[in-house]
Coordinates of C-alpha atoms in Angstrom, one line a residue:
X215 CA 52.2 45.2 51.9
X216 CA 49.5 44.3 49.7
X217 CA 46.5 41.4 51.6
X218 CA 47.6 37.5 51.8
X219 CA 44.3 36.8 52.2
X220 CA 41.8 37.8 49.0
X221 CA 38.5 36.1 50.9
X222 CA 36.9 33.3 52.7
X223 CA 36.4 30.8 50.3
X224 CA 33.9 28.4 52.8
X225 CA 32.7 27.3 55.6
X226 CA 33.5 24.3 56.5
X227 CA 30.2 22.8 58.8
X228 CA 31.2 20.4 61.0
X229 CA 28.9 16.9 61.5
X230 CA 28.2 14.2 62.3
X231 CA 25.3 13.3 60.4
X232 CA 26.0 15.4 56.9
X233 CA 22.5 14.3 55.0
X234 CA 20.8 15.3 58.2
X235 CA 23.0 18.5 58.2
X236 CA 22.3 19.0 54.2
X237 CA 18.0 18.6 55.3
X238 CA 18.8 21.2 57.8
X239 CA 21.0 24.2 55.7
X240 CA 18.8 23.6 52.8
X241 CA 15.5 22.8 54.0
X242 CA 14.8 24.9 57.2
X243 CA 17.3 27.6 56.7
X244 CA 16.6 27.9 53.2
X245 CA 20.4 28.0 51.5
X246 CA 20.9 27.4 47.9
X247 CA 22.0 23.9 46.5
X248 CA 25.2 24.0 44.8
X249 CA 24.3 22.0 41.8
X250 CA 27.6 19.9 41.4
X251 CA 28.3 19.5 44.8
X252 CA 26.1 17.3 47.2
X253 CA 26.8 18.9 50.2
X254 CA 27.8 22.5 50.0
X255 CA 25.3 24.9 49.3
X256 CA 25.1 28.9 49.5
X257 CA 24.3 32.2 51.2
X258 CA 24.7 34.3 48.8
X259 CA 28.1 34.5 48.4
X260 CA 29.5 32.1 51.5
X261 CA 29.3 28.5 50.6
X262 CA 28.6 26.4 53.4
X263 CA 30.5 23.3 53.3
X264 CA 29.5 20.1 55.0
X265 CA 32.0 17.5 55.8
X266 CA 32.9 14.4 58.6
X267 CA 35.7 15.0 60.6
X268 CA 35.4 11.8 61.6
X269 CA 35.9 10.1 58.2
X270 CA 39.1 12.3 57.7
X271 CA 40.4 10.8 61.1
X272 CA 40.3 13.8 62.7
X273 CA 37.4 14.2 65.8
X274 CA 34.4 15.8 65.8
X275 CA 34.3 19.5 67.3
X276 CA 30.9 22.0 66.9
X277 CA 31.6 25.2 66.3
X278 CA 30.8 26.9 69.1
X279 CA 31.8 30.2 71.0
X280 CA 31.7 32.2 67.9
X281 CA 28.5 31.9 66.1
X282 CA 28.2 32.1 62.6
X283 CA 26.1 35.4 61.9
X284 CA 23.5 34.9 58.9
X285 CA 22.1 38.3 57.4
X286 CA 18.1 38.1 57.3
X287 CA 15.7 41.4 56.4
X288 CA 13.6 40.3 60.0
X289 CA 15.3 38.7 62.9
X290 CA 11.8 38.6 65.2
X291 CA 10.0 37.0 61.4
X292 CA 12.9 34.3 60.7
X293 CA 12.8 33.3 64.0
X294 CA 9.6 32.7 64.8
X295 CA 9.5 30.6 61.1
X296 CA 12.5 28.5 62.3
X297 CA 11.2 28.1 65.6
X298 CA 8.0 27.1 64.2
X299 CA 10.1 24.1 62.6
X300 CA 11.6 23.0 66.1
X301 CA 14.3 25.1 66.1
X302 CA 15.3 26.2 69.6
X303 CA 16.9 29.2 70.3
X304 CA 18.9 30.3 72.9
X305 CA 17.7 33.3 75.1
X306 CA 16.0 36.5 73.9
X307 CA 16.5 38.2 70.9
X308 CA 18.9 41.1 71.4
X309 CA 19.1 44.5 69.8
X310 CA 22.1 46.0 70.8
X311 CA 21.2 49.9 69.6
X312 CA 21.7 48.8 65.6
X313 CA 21.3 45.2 65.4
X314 CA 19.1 42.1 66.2
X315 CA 21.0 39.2 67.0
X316 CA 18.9 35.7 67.6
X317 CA 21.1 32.6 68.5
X318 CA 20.6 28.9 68.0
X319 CA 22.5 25.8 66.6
X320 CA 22.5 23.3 63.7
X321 CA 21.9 19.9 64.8
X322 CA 25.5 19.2 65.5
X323 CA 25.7 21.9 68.1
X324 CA 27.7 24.2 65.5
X325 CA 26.2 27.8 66.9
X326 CA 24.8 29.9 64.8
X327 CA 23.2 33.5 65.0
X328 CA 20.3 35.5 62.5
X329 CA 21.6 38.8 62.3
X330 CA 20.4 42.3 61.0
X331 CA 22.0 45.8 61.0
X332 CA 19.3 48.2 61.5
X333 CA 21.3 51.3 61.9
X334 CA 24.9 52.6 60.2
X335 CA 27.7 51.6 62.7
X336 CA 28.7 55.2 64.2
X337 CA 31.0 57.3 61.8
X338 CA 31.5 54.1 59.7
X339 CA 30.0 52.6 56.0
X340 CA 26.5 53.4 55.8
X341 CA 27.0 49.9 53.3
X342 CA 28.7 48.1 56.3

């Protein structure tokens, strides 16, 4: 049976607020603008789409329980940048045996997580 699914084509980001949630992904985390689209921009190949539930007549619901992992080269540097622009994180920064995993949240409460793989997972891609 050959895949139904070829990729995740966005993220939908929750808010409630979207040009204060555009200020955030673009101006403190640092995402690329899309240049025909006001409020989506990019991680290098993961578009991050902002949208109102609210104005679709649905309700508002952070994304929360599963953070969204976003791949830096220095959890421990990132952080203490982001947290140097009022970002407040949650807890320590772990390092599970391969990775650093720092978690905070937009300013909708959707969770997010600065993640990098230090190590090869065991007997898997090296390139994982």
């Amino acid at each position: 049976m050959s895949a139904l699914v070829r990729r995740l084509d966005f993220l939908g980001v929750p808010s409630q607020d979207v040009d204060r949630s555009r200020a955030f992904y673009r101006d403190v985390l640092g995402l690329r603008p899309d240049p025909t689209a006001a409020y989506e921009q990019w991680a290098g190949d993961t578009c991050f789409a902002i949208w109102e539930p609210e104005a679709q007549g649905m309700p508002f619901v952070a994304q929360q329980g599963n953070p969204w992992p976003l791949g830096v080269d220095d959890v421990a540097a990132t952080r203490a940048q982001l947290e140097a622009a009022g970002v407040v994180f949650f807890g320590d920064t772990i390092d599970t045996g391969v990775c650093h995993m720092a978690f905070f949240a937009d300013p909708d409460g959707n969770q997010l997580m600065l993640h990098h793989r230090y190590a090869p997972p065991a007997g898997g891609d090296p390139a994982a």
